[in-house]
Coordinates of C-alpha atoms and ligand atoms in Angstrom, one line a residue:
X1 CA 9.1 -44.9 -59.7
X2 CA 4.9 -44.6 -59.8
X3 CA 4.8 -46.6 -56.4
X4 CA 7.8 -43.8 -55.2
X5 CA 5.9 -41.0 -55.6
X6 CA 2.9 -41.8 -54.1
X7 CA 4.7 -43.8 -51.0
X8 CA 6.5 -40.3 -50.6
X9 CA 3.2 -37.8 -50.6
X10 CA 1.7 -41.1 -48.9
X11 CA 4.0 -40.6 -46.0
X12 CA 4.4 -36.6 -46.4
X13 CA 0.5 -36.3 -46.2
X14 CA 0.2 -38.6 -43.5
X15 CA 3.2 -36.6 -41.7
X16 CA 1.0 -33.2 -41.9
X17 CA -1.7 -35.1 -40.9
X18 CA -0.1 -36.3 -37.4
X19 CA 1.2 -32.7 -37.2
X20 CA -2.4 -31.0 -37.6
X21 CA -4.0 -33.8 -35.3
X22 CA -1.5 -33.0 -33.0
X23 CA -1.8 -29.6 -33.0
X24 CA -5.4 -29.6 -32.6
X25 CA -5.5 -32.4 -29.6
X26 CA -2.8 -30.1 -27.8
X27 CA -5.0 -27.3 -28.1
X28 CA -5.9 -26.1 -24.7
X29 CA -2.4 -28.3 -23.6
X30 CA 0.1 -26.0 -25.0
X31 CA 0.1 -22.8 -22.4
X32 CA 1.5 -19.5 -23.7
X33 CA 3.0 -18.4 -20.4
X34 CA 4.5 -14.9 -20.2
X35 CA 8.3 -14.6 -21.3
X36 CA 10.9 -13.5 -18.3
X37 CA 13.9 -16.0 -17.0
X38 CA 12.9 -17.9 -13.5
X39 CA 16.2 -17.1 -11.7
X40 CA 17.6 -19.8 -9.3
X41 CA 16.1 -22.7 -8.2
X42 CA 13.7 -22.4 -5.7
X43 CA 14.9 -18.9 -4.3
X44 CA 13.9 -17.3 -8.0
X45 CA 15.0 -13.9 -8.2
X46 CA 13.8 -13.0 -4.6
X47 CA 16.9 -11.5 -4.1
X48 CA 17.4 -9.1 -6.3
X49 CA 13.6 -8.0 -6.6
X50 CA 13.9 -7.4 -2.6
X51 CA 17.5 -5.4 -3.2
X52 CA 16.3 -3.7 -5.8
X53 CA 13.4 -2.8 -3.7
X54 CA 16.0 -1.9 -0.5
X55 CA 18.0 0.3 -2.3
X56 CA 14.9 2.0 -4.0
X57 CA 15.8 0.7 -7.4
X58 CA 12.5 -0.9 -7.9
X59 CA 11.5 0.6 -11.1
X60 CA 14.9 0.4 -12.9
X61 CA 14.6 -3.2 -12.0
X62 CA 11.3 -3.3 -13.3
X63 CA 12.1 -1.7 -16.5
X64 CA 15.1 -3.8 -17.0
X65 CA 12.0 -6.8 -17.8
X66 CA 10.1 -4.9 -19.1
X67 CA 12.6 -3.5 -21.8
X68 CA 14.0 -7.5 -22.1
X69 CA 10.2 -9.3 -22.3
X70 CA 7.6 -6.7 -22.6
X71 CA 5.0 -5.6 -19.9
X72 CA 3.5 -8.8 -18.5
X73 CA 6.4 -10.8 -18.0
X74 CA 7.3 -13.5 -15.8
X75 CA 9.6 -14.2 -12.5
X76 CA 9.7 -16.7 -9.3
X77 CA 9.8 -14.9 -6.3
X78 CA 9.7 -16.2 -2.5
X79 CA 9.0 -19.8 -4.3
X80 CA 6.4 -19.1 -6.6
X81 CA 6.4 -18.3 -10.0
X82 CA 5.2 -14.4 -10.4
X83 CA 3.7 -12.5 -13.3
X84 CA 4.2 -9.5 -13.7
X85 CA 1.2 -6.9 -15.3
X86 CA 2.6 -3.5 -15.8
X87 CA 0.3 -0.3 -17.1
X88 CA -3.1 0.2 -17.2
X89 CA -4.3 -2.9 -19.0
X90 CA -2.3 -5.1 -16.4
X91 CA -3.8 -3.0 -13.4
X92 CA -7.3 -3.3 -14.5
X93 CA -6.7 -7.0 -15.1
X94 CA -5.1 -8.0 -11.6
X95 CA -7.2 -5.6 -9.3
X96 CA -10.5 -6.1 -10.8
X97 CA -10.2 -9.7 -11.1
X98 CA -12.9 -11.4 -8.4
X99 CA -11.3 -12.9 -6.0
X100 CA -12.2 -16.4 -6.2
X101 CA -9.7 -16.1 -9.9
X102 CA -7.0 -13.2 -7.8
X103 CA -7.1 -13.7 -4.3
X104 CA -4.8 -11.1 -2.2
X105 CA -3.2 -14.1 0.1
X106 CA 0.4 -13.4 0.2
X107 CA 3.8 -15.0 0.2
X108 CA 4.9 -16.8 3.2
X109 CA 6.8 -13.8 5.0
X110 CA 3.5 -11.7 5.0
X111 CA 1.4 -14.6 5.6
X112 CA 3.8 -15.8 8.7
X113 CA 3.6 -12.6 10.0
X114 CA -0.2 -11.1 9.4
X115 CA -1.5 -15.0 10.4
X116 CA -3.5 -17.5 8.6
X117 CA -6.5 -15.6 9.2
X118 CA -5.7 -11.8 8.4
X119 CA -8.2 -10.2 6.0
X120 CA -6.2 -10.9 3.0
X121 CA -6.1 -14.5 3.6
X122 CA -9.7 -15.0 3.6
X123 CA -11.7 -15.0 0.9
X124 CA -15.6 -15.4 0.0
X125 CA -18.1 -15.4 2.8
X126 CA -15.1 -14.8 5.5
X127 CA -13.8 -12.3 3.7
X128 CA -17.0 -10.0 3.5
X129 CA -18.1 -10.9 7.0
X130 CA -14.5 -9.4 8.5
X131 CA -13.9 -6.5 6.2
X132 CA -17.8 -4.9 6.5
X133 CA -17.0 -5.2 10.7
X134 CA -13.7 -3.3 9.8
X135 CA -15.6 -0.9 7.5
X136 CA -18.2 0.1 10.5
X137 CA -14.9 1.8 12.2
X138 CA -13.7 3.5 8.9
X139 CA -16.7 4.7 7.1
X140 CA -16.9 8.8 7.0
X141 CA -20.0 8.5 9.6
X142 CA -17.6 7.1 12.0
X143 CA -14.5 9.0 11.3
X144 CA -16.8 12.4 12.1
X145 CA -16.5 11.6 15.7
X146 CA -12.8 10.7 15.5
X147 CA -11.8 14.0 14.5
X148 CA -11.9 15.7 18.1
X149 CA -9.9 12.9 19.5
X150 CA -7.4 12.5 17.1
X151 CA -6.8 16.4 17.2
X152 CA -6.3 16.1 21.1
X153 CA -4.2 13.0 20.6
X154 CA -1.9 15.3 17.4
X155 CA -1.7 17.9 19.6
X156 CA -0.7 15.9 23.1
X157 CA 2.1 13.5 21.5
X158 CA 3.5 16.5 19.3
X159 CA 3.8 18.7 22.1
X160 CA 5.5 15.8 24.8
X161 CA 7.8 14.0 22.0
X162 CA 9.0 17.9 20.9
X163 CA 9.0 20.2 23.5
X164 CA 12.3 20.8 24.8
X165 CA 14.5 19.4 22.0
X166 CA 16.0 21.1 19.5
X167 CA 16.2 18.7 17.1
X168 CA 14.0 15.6 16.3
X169 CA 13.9 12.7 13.9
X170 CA 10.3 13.4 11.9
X171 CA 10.2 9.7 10.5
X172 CA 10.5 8.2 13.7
X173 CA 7.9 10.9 15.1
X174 CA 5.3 9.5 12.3
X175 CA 5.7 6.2 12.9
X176 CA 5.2 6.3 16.5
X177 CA 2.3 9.1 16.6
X178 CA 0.3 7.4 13.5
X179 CA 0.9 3.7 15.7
X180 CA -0.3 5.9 18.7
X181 CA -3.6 6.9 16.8
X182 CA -4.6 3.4 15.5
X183 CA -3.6 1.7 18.8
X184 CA -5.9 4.4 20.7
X185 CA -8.8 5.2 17.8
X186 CA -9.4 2.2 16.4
X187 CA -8.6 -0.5 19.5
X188 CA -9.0 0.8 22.8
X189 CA -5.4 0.1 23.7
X190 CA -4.8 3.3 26.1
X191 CA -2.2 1.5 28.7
X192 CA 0.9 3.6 27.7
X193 CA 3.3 0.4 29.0
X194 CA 1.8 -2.5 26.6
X195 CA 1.5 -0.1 24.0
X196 CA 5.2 0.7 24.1
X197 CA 5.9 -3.1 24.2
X198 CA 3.7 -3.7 21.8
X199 CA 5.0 -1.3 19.5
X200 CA 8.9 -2.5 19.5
X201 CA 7.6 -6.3 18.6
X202 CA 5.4 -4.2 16.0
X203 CA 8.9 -2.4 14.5
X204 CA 10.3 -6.3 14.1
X205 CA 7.7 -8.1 12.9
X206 CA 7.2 -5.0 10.4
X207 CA 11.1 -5.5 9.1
X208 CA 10.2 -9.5 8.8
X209 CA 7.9 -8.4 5.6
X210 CA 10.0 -7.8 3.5
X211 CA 12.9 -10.0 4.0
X212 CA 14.2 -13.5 2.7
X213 CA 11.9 -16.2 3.9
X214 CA 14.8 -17.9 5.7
X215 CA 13.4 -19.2 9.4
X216 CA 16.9 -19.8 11.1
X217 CA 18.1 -18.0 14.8
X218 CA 19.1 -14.7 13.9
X219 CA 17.7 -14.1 10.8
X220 CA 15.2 -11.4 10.1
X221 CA 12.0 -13.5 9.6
X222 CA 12.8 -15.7 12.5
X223 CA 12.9 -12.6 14.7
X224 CA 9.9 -10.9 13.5
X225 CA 8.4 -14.3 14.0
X226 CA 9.1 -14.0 17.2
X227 CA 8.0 -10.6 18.0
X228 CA 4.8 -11.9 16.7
X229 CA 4.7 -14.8 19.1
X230 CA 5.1 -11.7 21.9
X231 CA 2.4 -9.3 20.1
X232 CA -0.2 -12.4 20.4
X233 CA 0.8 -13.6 24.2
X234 CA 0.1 -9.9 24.9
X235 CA -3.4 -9.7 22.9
X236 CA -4.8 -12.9 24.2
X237 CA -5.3 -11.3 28.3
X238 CA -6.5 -7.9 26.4
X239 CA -8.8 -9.9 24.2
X240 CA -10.0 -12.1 27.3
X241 CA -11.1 -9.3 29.2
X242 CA -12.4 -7.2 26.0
X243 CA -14.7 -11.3 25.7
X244 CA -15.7 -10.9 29.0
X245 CA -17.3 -7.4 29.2
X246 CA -18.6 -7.5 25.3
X247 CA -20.3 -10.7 26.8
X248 CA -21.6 -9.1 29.8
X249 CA -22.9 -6.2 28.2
X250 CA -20.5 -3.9 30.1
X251 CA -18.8 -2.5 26.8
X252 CA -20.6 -2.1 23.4
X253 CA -19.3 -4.0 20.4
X254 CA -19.4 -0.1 18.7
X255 CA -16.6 0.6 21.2
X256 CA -13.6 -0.5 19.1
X257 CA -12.4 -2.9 16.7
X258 CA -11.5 -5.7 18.8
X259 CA -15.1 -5.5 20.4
X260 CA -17.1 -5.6 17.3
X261 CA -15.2 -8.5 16.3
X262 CA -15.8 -10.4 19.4
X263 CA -19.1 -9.5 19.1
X264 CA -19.7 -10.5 15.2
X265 CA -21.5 -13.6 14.7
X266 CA -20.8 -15.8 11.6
X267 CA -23.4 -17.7 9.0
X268 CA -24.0 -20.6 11.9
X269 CA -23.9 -17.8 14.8
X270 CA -21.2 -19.0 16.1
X271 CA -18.6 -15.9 17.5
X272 CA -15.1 -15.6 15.6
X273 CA -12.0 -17.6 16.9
X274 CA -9.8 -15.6 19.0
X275 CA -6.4 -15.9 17.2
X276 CA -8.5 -14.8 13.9
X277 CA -9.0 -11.4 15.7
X278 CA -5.5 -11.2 17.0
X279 CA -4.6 -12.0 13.2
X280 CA -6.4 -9.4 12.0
X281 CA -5.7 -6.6 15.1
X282 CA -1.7 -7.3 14.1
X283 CA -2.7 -7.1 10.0
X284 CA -4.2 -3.5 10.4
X285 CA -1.5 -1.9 12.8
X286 CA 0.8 -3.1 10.1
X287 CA -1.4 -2.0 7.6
X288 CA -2.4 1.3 9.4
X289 CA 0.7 3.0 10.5
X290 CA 3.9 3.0 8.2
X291 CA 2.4 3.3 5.5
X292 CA 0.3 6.4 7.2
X293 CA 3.5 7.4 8.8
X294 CA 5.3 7.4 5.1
X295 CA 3.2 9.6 3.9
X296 CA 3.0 12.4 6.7
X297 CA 6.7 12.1 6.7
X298 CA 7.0 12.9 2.7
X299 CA 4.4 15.9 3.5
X300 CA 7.1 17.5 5.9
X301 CA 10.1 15.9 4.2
X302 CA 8.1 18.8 1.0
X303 CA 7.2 21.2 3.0
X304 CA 10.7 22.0 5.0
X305 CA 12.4 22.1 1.3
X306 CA 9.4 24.1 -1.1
X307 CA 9.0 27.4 0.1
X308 CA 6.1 27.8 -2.2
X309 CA 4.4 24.8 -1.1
X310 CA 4.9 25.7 2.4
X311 CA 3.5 28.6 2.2
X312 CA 0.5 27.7 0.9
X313 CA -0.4 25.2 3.2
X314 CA 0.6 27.5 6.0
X315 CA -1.8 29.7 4.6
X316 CA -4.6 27.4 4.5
X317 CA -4.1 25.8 7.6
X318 CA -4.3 30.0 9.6
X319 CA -7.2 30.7 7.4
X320 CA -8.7 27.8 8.9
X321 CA -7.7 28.9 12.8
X322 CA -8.7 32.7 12.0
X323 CA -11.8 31.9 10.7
X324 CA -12.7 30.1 14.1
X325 CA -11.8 32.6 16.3
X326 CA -14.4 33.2 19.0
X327 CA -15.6 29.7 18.8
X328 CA -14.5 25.8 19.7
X329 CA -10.8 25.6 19.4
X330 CA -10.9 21.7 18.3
X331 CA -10.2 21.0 14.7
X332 CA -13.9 20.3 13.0
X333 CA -14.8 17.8 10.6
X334 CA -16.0 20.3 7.8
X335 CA -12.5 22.2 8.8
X336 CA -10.8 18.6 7.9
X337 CA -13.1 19.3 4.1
X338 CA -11.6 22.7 3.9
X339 CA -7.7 21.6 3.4
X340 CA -8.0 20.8 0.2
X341 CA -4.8 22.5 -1.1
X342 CA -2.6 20.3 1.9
X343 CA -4.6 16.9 0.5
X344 CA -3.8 17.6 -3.0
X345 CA -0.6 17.8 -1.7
X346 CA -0.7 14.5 -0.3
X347 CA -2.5 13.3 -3.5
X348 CA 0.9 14.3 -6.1
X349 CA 3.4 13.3 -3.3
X350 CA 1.6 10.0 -3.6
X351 CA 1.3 9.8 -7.4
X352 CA 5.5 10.6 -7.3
X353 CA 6.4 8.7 -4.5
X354 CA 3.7 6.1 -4.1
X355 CA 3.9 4.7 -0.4
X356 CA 3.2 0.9 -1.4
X357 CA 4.9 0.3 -4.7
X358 CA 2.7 -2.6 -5.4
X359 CA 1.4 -5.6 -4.0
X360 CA 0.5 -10.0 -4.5
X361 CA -2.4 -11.4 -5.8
X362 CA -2.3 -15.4 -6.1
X363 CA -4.3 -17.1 -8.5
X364 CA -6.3 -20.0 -7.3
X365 CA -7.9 -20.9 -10.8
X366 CA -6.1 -20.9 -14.5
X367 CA -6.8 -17.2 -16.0
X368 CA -5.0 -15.6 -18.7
X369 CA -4.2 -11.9 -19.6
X370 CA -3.7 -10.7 -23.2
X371 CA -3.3 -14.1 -24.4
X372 CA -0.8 -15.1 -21.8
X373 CA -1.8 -18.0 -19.5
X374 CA -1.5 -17.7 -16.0
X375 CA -1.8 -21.1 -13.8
X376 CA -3.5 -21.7 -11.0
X377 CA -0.9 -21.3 -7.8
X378 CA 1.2 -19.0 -9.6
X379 CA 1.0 -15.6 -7.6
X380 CA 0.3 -12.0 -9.9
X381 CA 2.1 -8.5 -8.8
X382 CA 0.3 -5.1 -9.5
X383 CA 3.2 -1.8 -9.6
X384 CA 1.6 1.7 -9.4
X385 CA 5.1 2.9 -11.3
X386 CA 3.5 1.5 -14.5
X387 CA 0.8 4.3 -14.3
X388 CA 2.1 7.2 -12.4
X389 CA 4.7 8.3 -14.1
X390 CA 3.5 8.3 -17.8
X391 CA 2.5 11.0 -20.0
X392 CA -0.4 9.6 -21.7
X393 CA -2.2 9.8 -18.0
X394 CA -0.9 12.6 -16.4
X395 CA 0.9 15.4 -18.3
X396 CA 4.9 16.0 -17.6
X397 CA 4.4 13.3 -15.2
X398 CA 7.8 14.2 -13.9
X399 CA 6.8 18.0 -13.1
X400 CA 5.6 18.1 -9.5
X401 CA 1.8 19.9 -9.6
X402 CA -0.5 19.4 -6.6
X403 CA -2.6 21.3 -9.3
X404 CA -3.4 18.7 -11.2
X405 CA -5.6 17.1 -8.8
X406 CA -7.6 20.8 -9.1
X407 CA -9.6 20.6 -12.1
X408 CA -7.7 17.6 -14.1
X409 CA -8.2 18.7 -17.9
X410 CA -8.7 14.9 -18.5
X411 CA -10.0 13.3 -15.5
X412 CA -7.6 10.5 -14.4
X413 CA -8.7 6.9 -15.8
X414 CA -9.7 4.5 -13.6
X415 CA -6.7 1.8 -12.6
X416 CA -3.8 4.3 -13.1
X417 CA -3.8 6.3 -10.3
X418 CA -3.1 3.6 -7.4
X419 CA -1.9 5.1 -4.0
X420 CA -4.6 3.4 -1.9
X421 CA -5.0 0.6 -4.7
X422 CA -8.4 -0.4 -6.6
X423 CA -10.9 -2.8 -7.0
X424 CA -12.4 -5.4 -4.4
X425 CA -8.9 -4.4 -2.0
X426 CA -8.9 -1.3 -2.3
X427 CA -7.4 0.6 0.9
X428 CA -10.5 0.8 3.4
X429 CA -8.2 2.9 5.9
X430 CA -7.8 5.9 2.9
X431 CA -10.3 8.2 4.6
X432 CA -8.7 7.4 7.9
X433 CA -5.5 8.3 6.3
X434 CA -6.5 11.4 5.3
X435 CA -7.8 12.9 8.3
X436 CA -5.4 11.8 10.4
X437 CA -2.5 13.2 8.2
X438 CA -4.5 16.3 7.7
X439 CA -4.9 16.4 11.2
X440 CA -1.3 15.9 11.8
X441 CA -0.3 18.6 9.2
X442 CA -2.9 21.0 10.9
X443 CA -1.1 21.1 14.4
X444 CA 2.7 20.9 13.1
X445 CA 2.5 24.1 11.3
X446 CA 0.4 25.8 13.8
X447 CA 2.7 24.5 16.4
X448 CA 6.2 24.6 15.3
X449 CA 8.9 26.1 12.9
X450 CA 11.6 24.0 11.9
X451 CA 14.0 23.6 9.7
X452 CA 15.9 20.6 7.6
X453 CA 19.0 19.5 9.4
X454 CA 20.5 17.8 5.9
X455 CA 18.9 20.3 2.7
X456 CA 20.0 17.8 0.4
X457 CA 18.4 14.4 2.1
X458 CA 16.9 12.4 -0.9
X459 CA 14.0 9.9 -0.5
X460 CA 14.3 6.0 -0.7
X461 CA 12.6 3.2 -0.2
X462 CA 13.8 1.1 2.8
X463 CA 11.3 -0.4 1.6
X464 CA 8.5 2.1 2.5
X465 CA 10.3 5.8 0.6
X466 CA 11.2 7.3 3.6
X467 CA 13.5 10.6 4.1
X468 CA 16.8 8.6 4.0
X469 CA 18.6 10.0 7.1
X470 CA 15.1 10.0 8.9
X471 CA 14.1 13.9 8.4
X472 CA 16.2 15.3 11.8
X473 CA 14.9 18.9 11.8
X474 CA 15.6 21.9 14.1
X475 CA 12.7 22.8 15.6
X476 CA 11.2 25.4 18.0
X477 CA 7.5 26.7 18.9
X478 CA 6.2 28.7 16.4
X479 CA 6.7 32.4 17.8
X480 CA 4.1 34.4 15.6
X481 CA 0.6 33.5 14.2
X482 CA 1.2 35.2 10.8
Ligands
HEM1 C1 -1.4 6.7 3.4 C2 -1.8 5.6 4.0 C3 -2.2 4.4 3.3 C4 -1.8 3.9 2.1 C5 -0.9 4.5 1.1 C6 -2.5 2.6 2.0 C7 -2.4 1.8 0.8 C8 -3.1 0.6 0.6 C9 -3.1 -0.1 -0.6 C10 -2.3 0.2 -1.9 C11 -3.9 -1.2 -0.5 C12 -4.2 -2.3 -1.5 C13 -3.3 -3.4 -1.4 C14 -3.5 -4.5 -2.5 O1 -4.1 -4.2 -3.5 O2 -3.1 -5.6 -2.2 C15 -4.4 -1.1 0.9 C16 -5.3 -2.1 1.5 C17 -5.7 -2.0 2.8 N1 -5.5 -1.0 3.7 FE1 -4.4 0.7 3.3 N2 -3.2 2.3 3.1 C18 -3.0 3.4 3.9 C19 -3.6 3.5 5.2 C20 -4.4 2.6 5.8 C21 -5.0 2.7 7.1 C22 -4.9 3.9 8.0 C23 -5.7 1.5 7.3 C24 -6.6 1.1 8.5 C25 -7.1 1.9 9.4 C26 -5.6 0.7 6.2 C27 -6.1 -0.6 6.0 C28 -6.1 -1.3 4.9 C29 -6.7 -2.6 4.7 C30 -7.5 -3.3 5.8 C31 -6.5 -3.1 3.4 C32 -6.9 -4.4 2.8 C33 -8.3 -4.2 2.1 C34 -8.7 -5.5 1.5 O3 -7.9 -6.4 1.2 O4 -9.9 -5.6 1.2 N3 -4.8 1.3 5.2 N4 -3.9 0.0 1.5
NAG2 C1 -2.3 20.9 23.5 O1 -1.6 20.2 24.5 C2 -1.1 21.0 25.6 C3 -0.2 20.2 26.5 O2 -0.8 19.0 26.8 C4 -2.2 21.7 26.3 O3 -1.8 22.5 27.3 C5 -3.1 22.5 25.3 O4 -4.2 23.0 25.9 C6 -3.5 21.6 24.1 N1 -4.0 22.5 23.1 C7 -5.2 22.4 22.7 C8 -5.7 23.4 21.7 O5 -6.0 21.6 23.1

């Protein structure tokens, strides 16, 4: 009896023992990874998250998770397991991660299309070298002398692509004059034929984004591959004649973007390969003009249906041309500083309707996030939804009040108010932006009454949140100066 007992808390002692050795050998083994069902094999839910994201059902399919698993959950998407961050906490975490623990390289359709080389694929000394040669182009300084240009530019393509019609499609408008504006301001490319061509591979490889990464005749990746193939056989005699005069002396390497990075010199002073400037000329049209486009398209998609809105802007915008009478008639730089009702405009539509929904990060070490581990290859998604739209950041975040942006009576906290993104990534193009939609708004209103061919046409994301019929308008040239 004696020798049962003690065999018994002999072998129950040991037991606990082997279970408490274990548990502290495994410690460091055991992961706590983030709750949230995988999907199917290999395609994950890639799907759904790029249906959802079609038919402009992103946040419902967001909130479906997060009601299910919490706010940092887990998925698989384009064949890698994703983690999802949503709200502040989760913004901070992802965009102000350094980049050697959150990279920005992106899935295989972006990566395919942008190239090896684009800015978000490198990282470190690369990374830094690329981005400040980008920055030369895009810092204020710069922009100043952009402003007369662009103006002339707004004015010139408005004018040719409306005159004599009496209606027009506004989306398609955007997208073509804010690709007409990069293409000219920030590369050089003035040949009206190559940028034409150029700009239907561009449409293409654009649509190749966001689709399944399936490489197969016909399907939508393998033909924005493709159009890429073209975009880069017609760079390469561009670029080989922009080497040959940056190398002579004959053009300046502050000229455009494509000659200060054939003129950049790396650690070893040795000049930049060719296709990584090609990589990189592709990245930032893509980059640069539908996501600019979406937004000037949301500021007339507002203004055609808010007569109160309208009429403020219009009223900003003639206080500006009155008070210039006499003088220059080119829109000014401290006249661009002056529409600050039309950009706090821009600033709500953005907060509502957020052009970029969200975007990758991939981690290339282990890092975890409120306890939750997150392995190294896994990729990390940042939403702005998570933010935007709640009340403990903005008030009646479903009220829409350019206003806010005015005197906020809190000021917004940092990481919640995401239209051009934060941290290391943040958008570099977002005084661009500005000014060329302010620029853009300037010369439609002064220009051109119009009005909306469908009242009732909603917004959706296709997957930029465009108009959903395209904004057709009737449109004629504005007969009085009020
Ligand atoms: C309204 C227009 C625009 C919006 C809403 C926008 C939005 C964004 C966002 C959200 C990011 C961060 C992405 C991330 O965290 O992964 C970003 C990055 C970037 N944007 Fe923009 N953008 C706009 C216009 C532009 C323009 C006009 C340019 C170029 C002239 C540009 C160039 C870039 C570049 C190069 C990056 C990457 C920066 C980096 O990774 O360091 N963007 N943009
Ligand atoms: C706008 O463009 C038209 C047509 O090209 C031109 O006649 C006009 O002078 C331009 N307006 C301004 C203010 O430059």
């Amino acid at each position: 009896m004696v020798v049962g007992i003690s065999f018994f808390v002999l072998f129950s002692s040991t037991l606990s023992l082997a279970f408490l050795l274990s548990k502290w050998f495994s410690k460091g083994k055991t992961k706590n990874v983030p709750k949230g069902s995988l999907g199917y094999p290999i395609i994950g839910e890639t799907l759904s998250f790029l249906k959802a994201q079609r038919q402009d059902k992103g946040s419902e399919w967001l909130e479906e998770r997060i009601s299910k698993y919490g706010p940092v959950f887990k998925t698989s998407l384009m064949g890698s397991i994703t983690v999802f961050a949503i709200g502040q906490a989760g913004n901070k975490f992802i965009l102000g991660s350094p980049d050697d623990v959150l990279s920005a390289k992106k899935p295989i359709t972006l990566k395919k299309i942008f190239g090896r080389q684009s800015l978000v694929e490198l990282t470190g000394h690369r990374y830094k070298l690329v981005k400040g040669e980008m920055l030369k182009f895009l810092k204020p300084e710069c922009l100043q002398k952009y402003v007369k240009q662009m103006d002339e530019l707004v004015n010139a393509t408005l004018l040719r692509e409306v005159t004599e019609k009496e209606t027009v499609g506004v989306v398609v408008l955007m997208k073509k004059l804010s690709y007409d504006l990069s293409c000219n301001i920030l590369f050089d490319i003035k040949d009206e034929h190559t940028r034409e061509a150029l700009f239907v591979d561009f449409t293409l490889a654009f649509k190749a984004i966001h689709s399944l990464p399936i490489n197969f005749p016909g399907t939508t990746f393998w033909r924005g591959q493709r159009a890429r193939a073209r975009i880069v056989d017609r760079m390469i005699p561009i670029m080989n004649k922009r080497w040959e005069e940056v190398s002579k002396g004959v053009l300046s390497s502050t000229n455009d973007m494509i000659s200060g990075l054939l003129a950049l010199r790396d650690e070893n002073d040795q000049p930049l390969p060719h296709d990584l400037i090609t990589d990189n000329f592709i990245f930032l049209l893509v980059a640069s003009h539908d996501t600019s486009a979406t937004l000037m398209s949301l500021m007339i998609w507002k203004l055609s249906r808010d007569p109160e809105v309208y009429k403020k802007v219009l009223q900003e915008q003639m206080e500006i041309i009155k008070q210039r009478e006499g003088t220059e008639e080119r829109l000014t730089w401290e006249e661009i500083q002056k529409m600050k009702y039309t950009w706090r405009l821009a600033q709500e539509l953005m907060r509502m309707i957020p052009p970029l929904f969200g975007s990758f990060r991939k981690a290339l070490k282990d890092t975890s996030f409120q306890g939750y581990d997150i392995l190294k290859g896994w990729q990390v998604y940042w939403a702005a939804y998570g933010t935007h739209m709640k009340d403990d950041i903005f008030e009646n975040p479903e009220k829409f009040d350019p206003s806010r942006f005015e005197n906020p009576t809190k000021p917004i906290p940092p990481y919640s108010y995401l239209p051009f993104g934060a941290g290391i990534h943040y958008c570099i193009g977002n005084e661009f932006a500005r000014i060329e939609t302010l620029t853009t708004i300037h010369n439609f209103v002064k220009l051109f009454e119009w009005s909306q061919v469908n009242p009732e046409e909603p917004i959706t994301r296709q997957p930029m949140p465009y108009p959903s019929l395209g904004l057709p308008i009737k449109i004629k040239p504005r007969s009085n100066m009020p």
